[in-house]
C-alpha positions as a printed Julia matrix, in Angstrom:
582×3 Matrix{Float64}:
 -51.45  37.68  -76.17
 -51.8   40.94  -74.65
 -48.35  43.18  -74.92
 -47.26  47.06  -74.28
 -44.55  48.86  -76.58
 -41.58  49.81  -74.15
 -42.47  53.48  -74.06
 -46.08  52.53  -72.73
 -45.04  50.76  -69.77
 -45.29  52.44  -66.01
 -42.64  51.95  -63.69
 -44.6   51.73  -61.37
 -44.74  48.47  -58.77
 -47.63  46.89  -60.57
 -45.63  47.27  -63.63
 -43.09  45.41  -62.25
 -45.02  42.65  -61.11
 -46.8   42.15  -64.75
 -44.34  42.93  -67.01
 -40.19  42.33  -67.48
 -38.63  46.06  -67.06
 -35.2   45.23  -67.25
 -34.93  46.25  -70.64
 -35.33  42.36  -72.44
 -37.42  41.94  -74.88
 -39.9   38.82  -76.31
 -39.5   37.26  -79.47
 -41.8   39.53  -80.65
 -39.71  42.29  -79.65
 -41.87  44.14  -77.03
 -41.85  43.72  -73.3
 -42.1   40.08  -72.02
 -44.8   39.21  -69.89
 -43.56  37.97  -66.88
 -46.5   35.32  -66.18
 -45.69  33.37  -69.82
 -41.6   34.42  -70.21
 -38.55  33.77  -69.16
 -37.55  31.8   -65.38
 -37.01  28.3   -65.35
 -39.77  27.32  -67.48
 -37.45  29.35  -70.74
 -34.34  28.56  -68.95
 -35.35  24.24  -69.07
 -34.82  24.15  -72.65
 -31.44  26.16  -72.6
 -30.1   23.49  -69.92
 -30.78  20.62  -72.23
 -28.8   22.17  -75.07
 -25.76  22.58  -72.49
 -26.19  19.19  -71.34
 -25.79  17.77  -74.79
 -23.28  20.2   -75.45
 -20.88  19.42  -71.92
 -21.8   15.15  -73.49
 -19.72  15.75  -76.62
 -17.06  18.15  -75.05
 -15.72  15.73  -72.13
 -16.4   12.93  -74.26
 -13.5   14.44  -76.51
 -11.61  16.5   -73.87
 -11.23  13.6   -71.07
 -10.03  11.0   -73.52
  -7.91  13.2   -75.89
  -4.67  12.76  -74.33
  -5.58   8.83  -74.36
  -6.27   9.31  -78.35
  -3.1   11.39  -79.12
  -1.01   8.74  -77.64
  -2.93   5.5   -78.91
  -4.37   6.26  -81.88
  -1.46   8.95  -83.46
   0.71   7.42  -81.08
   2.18  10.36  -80.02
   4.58  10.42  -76.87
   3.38  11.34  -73.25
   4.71  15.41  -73.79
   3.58  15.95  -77.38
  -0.03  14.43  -76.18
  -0.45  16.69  -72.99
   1.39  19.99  -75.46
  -1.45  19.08  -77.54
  -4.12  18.89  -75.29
  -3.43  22.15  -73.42
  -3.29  23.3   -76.88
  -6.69  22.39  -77.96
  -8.0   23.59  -73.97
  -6.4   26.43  -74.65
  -7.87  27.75  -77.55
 -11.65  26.18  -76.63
 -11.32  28.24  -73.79
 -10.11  31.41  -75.17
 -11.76  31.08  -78.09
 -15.28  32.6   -75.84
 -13.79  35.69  -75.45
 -14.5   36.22  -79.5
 -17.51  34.4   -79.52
 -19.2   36.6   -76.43
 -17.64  39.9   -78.04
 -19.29  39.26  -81.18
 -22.87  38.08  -78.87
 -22.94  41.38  -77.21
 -21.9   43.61  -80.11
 -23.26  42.24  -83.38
 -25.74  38.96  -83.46
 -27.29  38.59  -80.0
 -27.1   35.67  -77.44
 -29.69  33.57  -79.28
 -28.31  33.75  -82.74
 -24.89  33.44  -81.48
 -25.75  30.16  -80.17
 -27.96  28.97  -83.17
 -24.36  29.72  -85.34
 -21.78  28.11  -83.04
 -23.87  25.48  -83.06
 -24.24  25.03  -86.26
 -20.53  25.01  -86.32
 -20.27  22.46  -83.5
 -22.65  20.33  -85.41
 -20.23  20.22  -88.37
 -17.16  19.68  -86.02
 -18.87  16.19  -84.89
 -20.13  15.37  -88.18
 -16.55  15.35  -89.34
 -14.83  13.53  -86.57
 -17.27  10.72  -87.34
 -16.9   10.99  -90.73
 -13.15  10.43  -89.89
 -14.13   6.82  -88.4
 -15.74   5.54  -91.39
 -14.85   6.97  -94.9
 -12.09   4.67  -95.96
  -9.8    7.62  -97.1
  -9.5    9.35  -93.74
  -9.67   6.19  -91.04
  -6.2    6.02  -88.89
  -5.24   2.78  -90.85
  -6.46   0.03  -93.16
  -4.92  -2.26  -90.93
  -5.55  -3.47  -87.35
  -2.24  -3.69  -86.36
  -1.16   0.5   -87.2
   1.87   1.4   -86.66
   1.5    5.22  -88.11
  -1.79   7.08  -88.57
  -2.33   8.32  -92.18
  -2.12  11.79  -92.97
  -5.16  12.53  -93.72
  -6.94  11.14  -90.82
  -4.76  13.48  -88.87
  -5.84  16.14  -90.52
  -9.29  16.03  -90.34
  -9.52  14.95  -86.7
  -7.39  18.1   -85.71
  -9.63  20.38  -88.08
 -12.62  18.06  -86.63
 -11.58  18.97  -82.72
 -10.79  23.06  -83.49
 -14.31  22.96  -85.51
 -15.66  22.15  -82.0
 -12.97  24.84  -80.65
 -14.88  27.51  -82.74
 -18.5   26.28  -82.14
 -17.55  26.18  -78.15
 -15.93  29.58  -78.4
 -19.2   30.97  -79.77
 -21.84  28.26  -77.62
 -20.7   28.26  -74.5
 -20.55  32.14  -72.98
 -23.47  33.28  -75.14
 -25.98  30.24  -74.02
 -24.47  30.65  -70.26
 -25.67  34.37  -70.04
 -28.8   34.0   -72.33
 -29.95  31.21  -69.27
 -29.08  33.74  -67.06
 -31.05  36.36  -68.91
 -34.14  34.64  -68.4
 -34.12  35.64  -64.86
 -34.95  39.71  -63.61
 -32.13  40.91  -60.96
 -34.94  43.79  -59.92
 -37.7   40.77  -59.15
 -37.19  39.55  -55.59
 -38.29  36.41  -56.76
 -36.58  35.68  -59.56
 -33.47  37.32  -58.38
 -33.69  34.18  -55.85
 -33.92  32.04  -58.96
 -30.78  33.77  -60.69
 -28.58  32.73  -57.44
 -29.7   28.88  -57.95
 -29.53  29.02  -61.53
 -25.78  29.03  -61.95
 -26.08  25.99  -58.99
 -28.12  23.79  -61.18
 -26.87  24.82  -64.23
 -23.85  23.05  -62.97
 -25.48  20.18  -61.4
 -27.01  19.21  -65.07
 -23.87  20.79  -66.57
 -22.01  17.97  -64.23
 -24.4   15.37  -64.91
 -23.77  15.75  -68.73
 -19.87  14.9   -68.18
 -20.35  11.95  -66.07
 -22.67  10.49  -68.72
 -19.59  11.59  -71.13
 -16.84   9.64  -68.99
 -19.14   6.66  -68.11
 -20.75   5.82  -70.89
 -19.59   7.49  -73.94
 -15.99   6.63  -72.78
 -16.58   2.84  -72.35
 -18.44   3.36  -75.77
 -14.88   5.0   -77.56
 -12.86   2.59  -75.74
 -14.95  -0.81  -76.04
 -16.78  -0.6   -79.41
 -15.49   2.74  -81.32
 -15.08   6.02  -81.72
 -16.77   6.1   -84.56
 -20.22   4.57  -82.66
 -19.45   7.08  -80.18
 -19.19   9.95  -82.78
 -22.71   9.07  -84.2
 -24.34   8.77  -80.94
 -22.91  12.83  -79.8
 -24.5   14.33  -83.07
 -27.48  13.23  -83.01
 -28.08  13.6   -79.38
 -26.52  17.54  -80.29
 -28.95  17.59  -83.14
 -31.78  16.63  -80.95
 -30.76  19.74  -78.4
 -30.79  22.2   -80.87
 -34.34  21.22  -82.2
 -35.28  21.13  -78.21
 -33.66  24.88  -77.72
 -35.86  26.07  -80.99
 -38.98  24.67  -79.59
 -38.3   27.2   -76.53
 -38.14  30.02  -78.92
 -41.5   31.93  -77.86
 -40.88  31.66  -74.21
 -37.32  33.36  -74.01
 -36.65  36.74  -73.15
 -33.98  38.93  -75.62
 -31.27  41.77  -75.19
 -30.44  43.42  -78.22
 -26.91  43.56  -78.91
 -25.65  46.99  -78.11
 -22.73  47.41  -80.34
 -19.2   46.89  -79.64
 -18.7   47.82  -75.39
 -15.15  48.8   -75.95
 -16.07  51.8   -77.63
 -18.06  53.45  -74.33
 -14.99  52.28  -72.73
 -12.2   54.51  -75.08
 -14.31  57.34  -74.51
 -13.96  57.35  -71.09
 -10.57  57.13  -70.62
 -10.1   59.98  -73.61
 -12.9   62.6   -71.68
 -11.1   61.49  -68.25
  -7.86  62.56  -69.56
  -8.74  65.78  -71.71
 -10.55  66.83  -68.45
  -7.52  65.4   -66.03
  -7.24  68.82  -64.94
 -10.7   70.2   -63.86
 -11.47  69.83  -59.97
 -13.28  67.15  -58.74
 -16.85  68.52  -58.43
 -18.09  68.73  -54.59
 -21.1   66.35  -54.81
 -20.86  63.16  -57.07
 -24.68  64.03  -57.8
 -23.55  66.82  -59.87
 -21.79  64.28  -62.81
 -23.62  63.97  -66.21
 -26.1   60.98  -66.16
 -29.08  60.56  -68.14
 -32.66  60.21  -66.93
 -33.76  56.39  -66.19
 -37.08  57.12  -68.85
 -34.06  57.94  -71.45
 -31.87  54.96  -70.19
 -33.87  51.91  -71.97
 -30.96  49.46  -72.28
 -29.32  48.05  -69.03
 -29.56  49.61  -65.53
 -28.23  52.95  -64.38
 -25.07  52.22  -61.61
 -24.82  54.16  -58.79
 -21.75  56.3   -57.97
 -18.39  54.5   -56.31
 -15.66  55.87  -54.76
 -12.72  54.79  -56.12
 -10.83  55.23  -59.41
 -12.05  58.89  -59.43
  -9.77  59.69  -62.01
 -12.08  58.38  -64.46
 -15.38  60.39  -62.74
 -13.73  63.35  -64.58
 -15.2   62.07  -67.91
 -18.72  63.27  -66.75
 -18.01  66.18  -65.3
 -20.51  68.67  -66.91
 -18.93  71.98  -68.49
 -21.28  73.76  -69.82
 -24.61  72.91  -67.78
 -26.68  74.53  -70.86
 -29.07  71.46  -71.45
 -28.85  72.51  -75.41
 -24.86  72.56  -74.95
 -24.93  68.78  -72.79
 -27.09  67.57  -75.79
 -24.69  68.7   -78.2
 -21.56  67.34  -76.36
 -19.2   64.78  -78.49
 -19.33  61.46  -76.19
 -15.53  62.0   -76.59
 -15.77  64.86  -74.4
 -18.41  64.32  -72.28
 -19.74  60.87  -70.95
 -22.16  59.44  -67.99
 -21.8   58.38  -65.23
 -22.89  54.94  -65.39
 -20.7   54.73  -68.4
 -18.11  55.69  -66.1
 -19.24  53.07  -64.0
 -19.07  50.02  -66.26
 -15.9   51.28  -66.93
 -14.63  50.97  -63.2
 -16.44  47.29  -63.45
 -13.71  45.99  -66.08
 -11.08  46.95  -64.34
 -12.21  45.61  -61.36
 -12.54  42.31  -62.65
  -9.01  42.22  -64.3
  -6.98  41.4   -61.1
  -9.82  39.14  -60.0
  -8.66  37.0   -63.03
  -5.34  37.51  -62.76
  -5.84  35.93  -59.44
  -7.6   32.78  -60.56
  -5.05  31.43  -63.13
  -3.26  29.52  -60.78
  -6.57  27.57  -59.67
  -7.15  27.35  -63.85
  -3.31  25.42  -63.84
  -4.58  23.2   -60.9
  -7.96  22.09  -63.1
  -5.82  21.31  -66.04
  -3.98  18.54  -64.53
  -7.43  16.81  -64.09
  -7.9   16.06  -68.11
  -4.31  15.68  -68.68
  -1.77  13.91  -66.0
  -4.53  13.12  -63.96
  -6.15  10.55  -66.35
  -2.19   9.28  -68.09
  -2.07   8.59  -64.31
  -5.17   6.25  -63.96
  -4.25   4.59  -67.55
  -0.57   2.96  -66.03
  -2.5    1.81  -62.94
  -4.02  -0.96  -61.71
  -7.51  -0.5   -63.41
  -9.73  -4.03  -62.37
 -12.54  -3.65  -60.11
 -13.98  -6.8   -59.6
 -14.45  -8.6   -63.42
 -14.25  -4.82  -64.53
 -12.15  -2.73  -66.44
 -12.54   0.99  -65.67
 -11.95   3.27  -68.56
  -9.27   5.96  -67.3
 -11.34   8.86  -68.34
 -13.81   7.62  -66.2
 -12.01   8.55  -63.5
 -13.19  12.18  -64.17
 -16.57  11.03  -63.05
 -15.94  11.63  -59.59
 -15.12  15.0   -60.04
 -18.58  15.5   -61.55
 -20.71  13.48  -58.55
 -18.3   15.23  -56.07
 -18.98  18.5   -57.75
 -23.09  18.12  -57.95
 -23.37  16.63  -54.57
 -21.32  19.59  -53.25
 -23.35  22.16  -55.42
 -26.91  20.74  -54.02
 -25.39  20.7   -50.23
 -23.97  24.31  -50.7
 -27.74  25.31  -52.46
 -29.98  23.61  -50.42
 -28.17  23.45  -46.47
 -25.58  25.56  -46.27
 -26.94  29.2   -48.45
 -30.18  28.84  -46.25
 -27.79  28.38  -42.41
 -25.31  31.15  -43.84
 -28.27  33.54  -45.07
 -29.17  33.51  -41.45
 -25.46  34.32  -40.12
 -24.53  36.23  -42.64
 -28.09  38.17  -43.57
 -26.23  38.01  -47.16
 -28.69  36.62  -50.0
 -25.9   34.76  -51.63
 -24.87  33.26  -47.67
 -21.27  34.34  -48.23
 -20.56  36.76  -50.98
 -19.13  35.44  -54.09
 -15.43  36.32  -53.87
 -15.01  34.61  -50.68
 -16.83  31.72  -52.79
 -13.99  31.67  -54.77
 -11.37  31.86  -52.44
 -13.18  28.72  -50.59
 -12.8   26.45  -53.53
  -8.64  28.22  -53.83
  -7.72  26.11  -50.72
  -9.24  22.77  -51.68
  -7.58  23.51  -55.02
  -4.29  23.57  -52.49
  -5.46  20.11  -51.03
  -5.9   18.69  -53.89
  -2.33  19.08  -55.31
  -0.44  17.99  -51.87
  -2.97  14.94  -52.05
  -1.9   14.51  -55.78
   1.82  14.83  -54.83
   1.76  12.28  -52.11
   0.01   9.44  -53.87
   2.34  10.22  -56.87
   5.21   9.64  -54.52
   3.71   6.5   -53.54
   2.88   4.83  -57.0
   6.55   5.74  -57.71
   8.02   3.54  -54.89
   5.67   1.09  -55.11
   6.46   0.88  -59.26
  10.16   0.1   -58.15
   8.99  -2.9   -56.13
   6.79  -3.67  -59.02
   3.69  -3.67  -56.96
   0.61  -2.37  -58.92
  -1.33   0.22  -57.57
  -4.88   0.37  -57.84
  -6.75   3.26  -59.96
  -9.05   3.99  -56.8
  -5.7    5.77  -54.89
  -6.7    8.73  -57.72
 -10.31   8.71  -56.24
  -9.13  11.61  -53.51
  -7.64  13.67  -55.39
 -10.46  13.53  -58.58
 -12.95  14.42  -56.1
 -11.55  16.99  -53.74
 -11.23  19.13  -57.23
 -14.9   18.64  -57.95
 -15.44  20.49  -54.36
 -12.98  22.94  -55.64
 -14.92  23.71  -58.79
 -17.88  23.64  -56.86
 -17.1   26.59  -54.93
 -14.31  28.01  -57.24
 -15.48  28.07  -61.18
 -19.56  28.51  -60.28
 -18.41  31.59  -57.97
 -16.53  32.62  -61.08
 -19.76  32.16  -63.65
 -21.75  34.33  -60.98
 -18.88  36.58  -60.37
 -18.08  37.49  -64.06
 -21.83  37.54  -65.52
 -22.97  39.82  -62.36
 -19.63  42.2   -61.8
 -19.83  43.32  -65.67
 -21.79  45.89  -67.35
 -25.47  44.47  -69.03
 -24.64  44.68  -71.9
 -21.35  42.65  -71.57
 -22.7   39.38  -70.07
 -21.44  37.17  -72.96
 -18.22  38.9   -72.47
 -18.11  38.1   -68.92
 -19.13  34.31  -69.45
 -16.01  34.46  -71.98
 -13.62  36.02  -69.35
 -14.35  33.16  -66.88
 -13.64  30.39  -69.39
 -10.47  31.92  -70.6
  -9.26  31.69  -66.95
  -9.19  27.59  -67.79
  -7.62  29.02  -71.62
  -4.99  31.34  -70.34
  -4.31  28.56  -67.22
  -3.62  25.49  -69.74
  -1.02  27.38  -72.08
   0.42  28.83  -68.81
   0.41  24.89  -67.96
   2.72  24.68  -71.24
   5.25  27.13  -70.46
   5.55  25.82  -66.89
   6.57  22.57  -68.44
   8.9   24.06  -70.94
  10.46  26.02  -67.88
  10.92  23.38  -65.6
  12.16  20.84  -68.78
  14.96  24.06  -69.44
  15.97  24.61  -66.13
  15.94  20.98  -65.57
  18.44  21.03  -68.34
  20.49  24.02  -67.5
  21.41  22.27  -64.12
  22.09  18.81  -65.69
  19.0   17.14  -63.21
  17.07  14.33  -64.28
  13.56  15.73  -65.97
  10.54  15.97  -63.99
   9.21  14.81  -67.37
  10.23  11.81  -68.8
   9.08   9.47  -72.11
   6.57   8.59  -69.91
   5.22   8.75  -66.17
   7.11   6.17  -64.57
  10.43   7.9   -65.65
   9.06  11.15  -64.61
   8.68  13.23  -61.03
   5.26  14.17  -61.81
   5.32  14.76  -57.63
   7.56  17.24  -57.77
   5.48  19.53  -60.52
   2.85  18.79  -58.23
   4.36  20.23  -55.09
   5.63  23.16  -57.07
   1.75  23.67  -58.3
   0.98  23.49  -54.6
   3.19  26.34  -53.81
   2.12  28.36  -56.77
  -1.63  28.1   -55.32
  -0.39  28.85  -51.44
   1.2   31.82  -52.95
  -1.75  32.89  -54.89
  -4.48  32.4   -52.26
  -2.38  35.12  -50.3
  -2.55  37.57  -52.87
  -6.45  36.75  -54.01
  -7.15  37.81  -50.37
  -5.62  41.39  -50.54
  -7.39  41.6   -54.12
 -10.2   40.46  -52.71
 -10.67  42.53  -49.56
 -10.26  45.53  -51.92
 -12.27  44.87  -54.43
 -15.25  46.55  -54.43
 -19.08  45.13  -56.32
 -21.45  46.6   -58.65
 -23.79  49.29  -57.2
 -26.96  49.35  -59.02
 -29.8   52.3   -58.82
 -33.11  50.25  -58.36
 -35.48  50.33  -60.59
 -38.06  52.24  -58.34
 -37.82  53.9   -55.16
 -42.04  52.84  -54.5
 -40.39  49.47  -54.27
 -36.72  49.5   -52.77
 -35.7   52.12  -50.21
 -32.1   52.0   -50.3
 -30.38  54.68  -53.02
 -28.24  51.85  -54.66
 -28.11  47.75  -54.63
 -25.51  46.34  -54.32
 -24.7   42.41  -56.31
 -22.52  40.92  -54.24
């Protein structure tokens, strides 16, 4: 195979064309050839490791709450405490995982670890289901689980906390990876990828709350335990096969550090004047920049500009220069791109509350209802199945009608940037929980006249959200793997999921709040022993507000906020000074 060592390679636009110059490397560690790396034909066998993956997750996560109360027969608030718990941490959990990608391991070997660690999770859980010691019971009629299935099946479920925490935001970006922002071509790809991603992401959890849900609830867990390791056993051989046709970024060391010496050189310089031209700012050449992309200069949070402001301009003297003291610009830059990114988040955790309720008092809502369709008995985690079909039919409508008809309004690649993406998929989060609320009100009067009320009254409100996700938690993938520096992509992955983390133990302490108040003004709680003694409308209608509330502020933050400005990688080939990923 014919190869060039990074210092060898032109940028010139033939370059570009032949080889990857966005600083990746092969799994030989020199400059992938674009013709036999990366793109969808690499990216293929990362998508069937997520689908796998996404199998074993929901097949857990959507049926949890009906384990905690059936199997350890705990009540309807200890079960959904328990689950936000577990949500919680999964979801948080990334933000380790993709700091220790970027800094230490690497995308690929983070994956090959916390998978490893998944595998071991499952193996457990299973284990759980058929060594006499740690089943629930000896009896069929069980009253009490034994101990010691307890405990494995909780260290079983945070094994797979750990392994998700590690999995999910490094295999995310390294997909993403396999596509060149500077290629026109494959920059097109990168826009779709996060679409489909989804789409097979979305196909994987409907397979999870069809089939492997009938399977826990009809014949066993155990059966179902035995079928989600091997099929995750089978991924990970699939994602090793892909090995030679994957394109690498070495892990850069820890990005907080670059970020600490900013903010010290910004403040031991706090009182220099600003210079005249931003050109005049330390930055290195882009021959000496081989790792990332050089940003181009932005206007606000000058402050922090200070920290390259050049001294002494003796080039011996700039050498010489602690990074302490003196930093560059585009170091400056990434800085700026954190703290952008921080109120975006802020701004999303009420949507994150809003998708909680779909794995928790969504599905105890389908189990007390009228489940028969026909001569057949749907599974209540199924339910969450139309929140997947909703969400993949939306994502290939959105991809394949409406991104072509807005890139013609709009002349935006994307069709409408990403934040107003977002913001989209805020307001059917709004319909969804004033759709919630009213059918809640109605299974409530009808339970008093003991009139059943069939399962399929959920079906709005399960699939409106899958719209919402469509719009709202893909925008956020593309939002926090583009608006972060290079060599933070894992990290940014991580940030998105921990919206879902930091939403479902907010979820908890909304509960405990309304419970206490509840109590402090001697009114009956919205949260009873279980749902018919409960005014699960009212926490609905209060969620509705919250997201009203929020979508007002997300537009201020939004209309503020500004995007990454990237230098291109040639001036023979792009004309404008900066790019900007919107």
């Amino acid at each position: 195979m014919e190869h060039k060592e990074i210092t060898e390679v032109k940028d010139s636009y033939d370059d570009q064309q032949k080889w990857v110059l966005d600083s990746s490397i092969d799994s030989r560690g020199r400059v992938p050839l674009r013709a036999r790396t990366g793109a969808w034909r690499a990216a293929s066998f990362i998508i069937a490791i997520e689908f796998s993956e996404r199998l074993s997750y929901f097949g857990l996560a959507t049926n949890l709450v009906v384990y905690l109360t059936t199997i350890l027969h705990q009540d309807l608030k200890m079960a959904v405490r328990n689950v936000n718990y577990w949500s919680g941490v999964t979801t948080l959990m990334p933000l380790l995982g993709g700091f220790v990608a970027d800094a230490y391991l690497g995308r690929y070997t983070t994956v090959l670890v916390a998978t490893t660690i998944y595998l071991m999770g499952l193996v457990l859980l299973t284990m759980s289901w058929f060594i006499p010691g740690l089943k629930p019971c000896q009896e069929q009629v069980c009253v009490e689980p034994k101990k010691s299935h307890v405990i494995a099946f909780f260290i079983a479920i945070y094994l797979i906390s750990i392994g998700t925490g590690g999995h999910k935001p490094s295999l995310e970006s390294f997909g993403a990876d396999q596509f060149d922002g500077d290629h026109v071509e494959e920059r097109k790809m990168k826009m779709s990828y996060f679409n489909w991603w989804n789409v097979v992401l979305c196909a994987g959890i409907i397979t999870s709350v069809t089939a492997i849900v009938y399977i826990e609830d009809r014949v066993g867990w155990g059966v179902a335990g035995i079928i989600l390791t091997t099929l995750m056993a089978i991924s990970l051989v699939i994602f090793l096969i892909g090995k030679p046709f994957y394109r690498y970024w070495k892990p850069s060391g820890s990005p907080l550090t670059p970020m600490f010496q900013v903010f010290v050189a910004a403040i031991a310089k706090r009182n220099l004047p600003y210079p005249s031209d931003p050109s005049l700012l330390h930055e290195v050449s882009k021959k000496e920049f081989t790792n990332g992309r050089l940003l181009a200069h932005t206007k606000h949070l000058k402050f922090l500009d200070k920290a390259a402001i050049i001294e002494d301009k003796n080039p011996l003297a700039i050498e010489k220069q602690s990074p302490w003291r003196l930093v560059t610009l585009t170091k400056v830059e990434e800085t700026k791109l954190i703290i952008n990114v921080i109120p975006i988040w802020l701004c999303t955790l009420a949507f994150g509350i809003c998708a909680t309720q779909t794995t928790t008092f969504f599905i105890k809502q389908a189990i007390i209802m009228d489940r028969h369709i026909a001569s057949f008995t749907v599974p209540p985690a199924s339910m969450f199945s139309l929140t997947g079909i909703a969400l993949i039919i939306s994502l290939t409508v959105y991809d394949k009608l409406l991104v072509p008809l807005l890139r013609r309004v709009t002349k935006n690649q994307r069709g409408i940037n990403i934040l107003q993406r977002i913001g989209t998929g805020m307001l059917f989060s709004l319909i969804t929980m004033i759709i919630a609320a009213l059918v809640e009100r109605k299974r409530l009067d009808r339970g008093d006249n003991n009139r059943p009320m069939s399962v399929m009254w959920l079906a709005p409100q399960f699939i409106v959200i899958g719209i919402a996700d469509a719009f709202t938690l893909v925008g956020l993938q593309e939002y926090f793997y583009d608006q972060v520096p290079d060599s933070m992509r894992s990290l940014g992955i991580a940030f998105y999921l921990s919206v879902i983390g930091a939403a479902s133990f907010l979820n908890n302490l909304l509960i405990t709040a309304v419970d206490t108040l509840a109590e402090d003004f001697s009114v009956k709680s919205w949260f009873g022993k279980d749902l018919n003694s409960s005014r699960l409308d009212r926490f609905y209608w209060l969620l509705a507000g919250l997201i009203a509330a929020n979508i007002c502020v997300f537009v201020i933050v939004a209309k503020r906020c500004p995007y990454k400005s990237v230098q291109p990688p040639s001036q023979d080939c792009v004309d404008s000074s900066s790019v900007s990923i919107d």
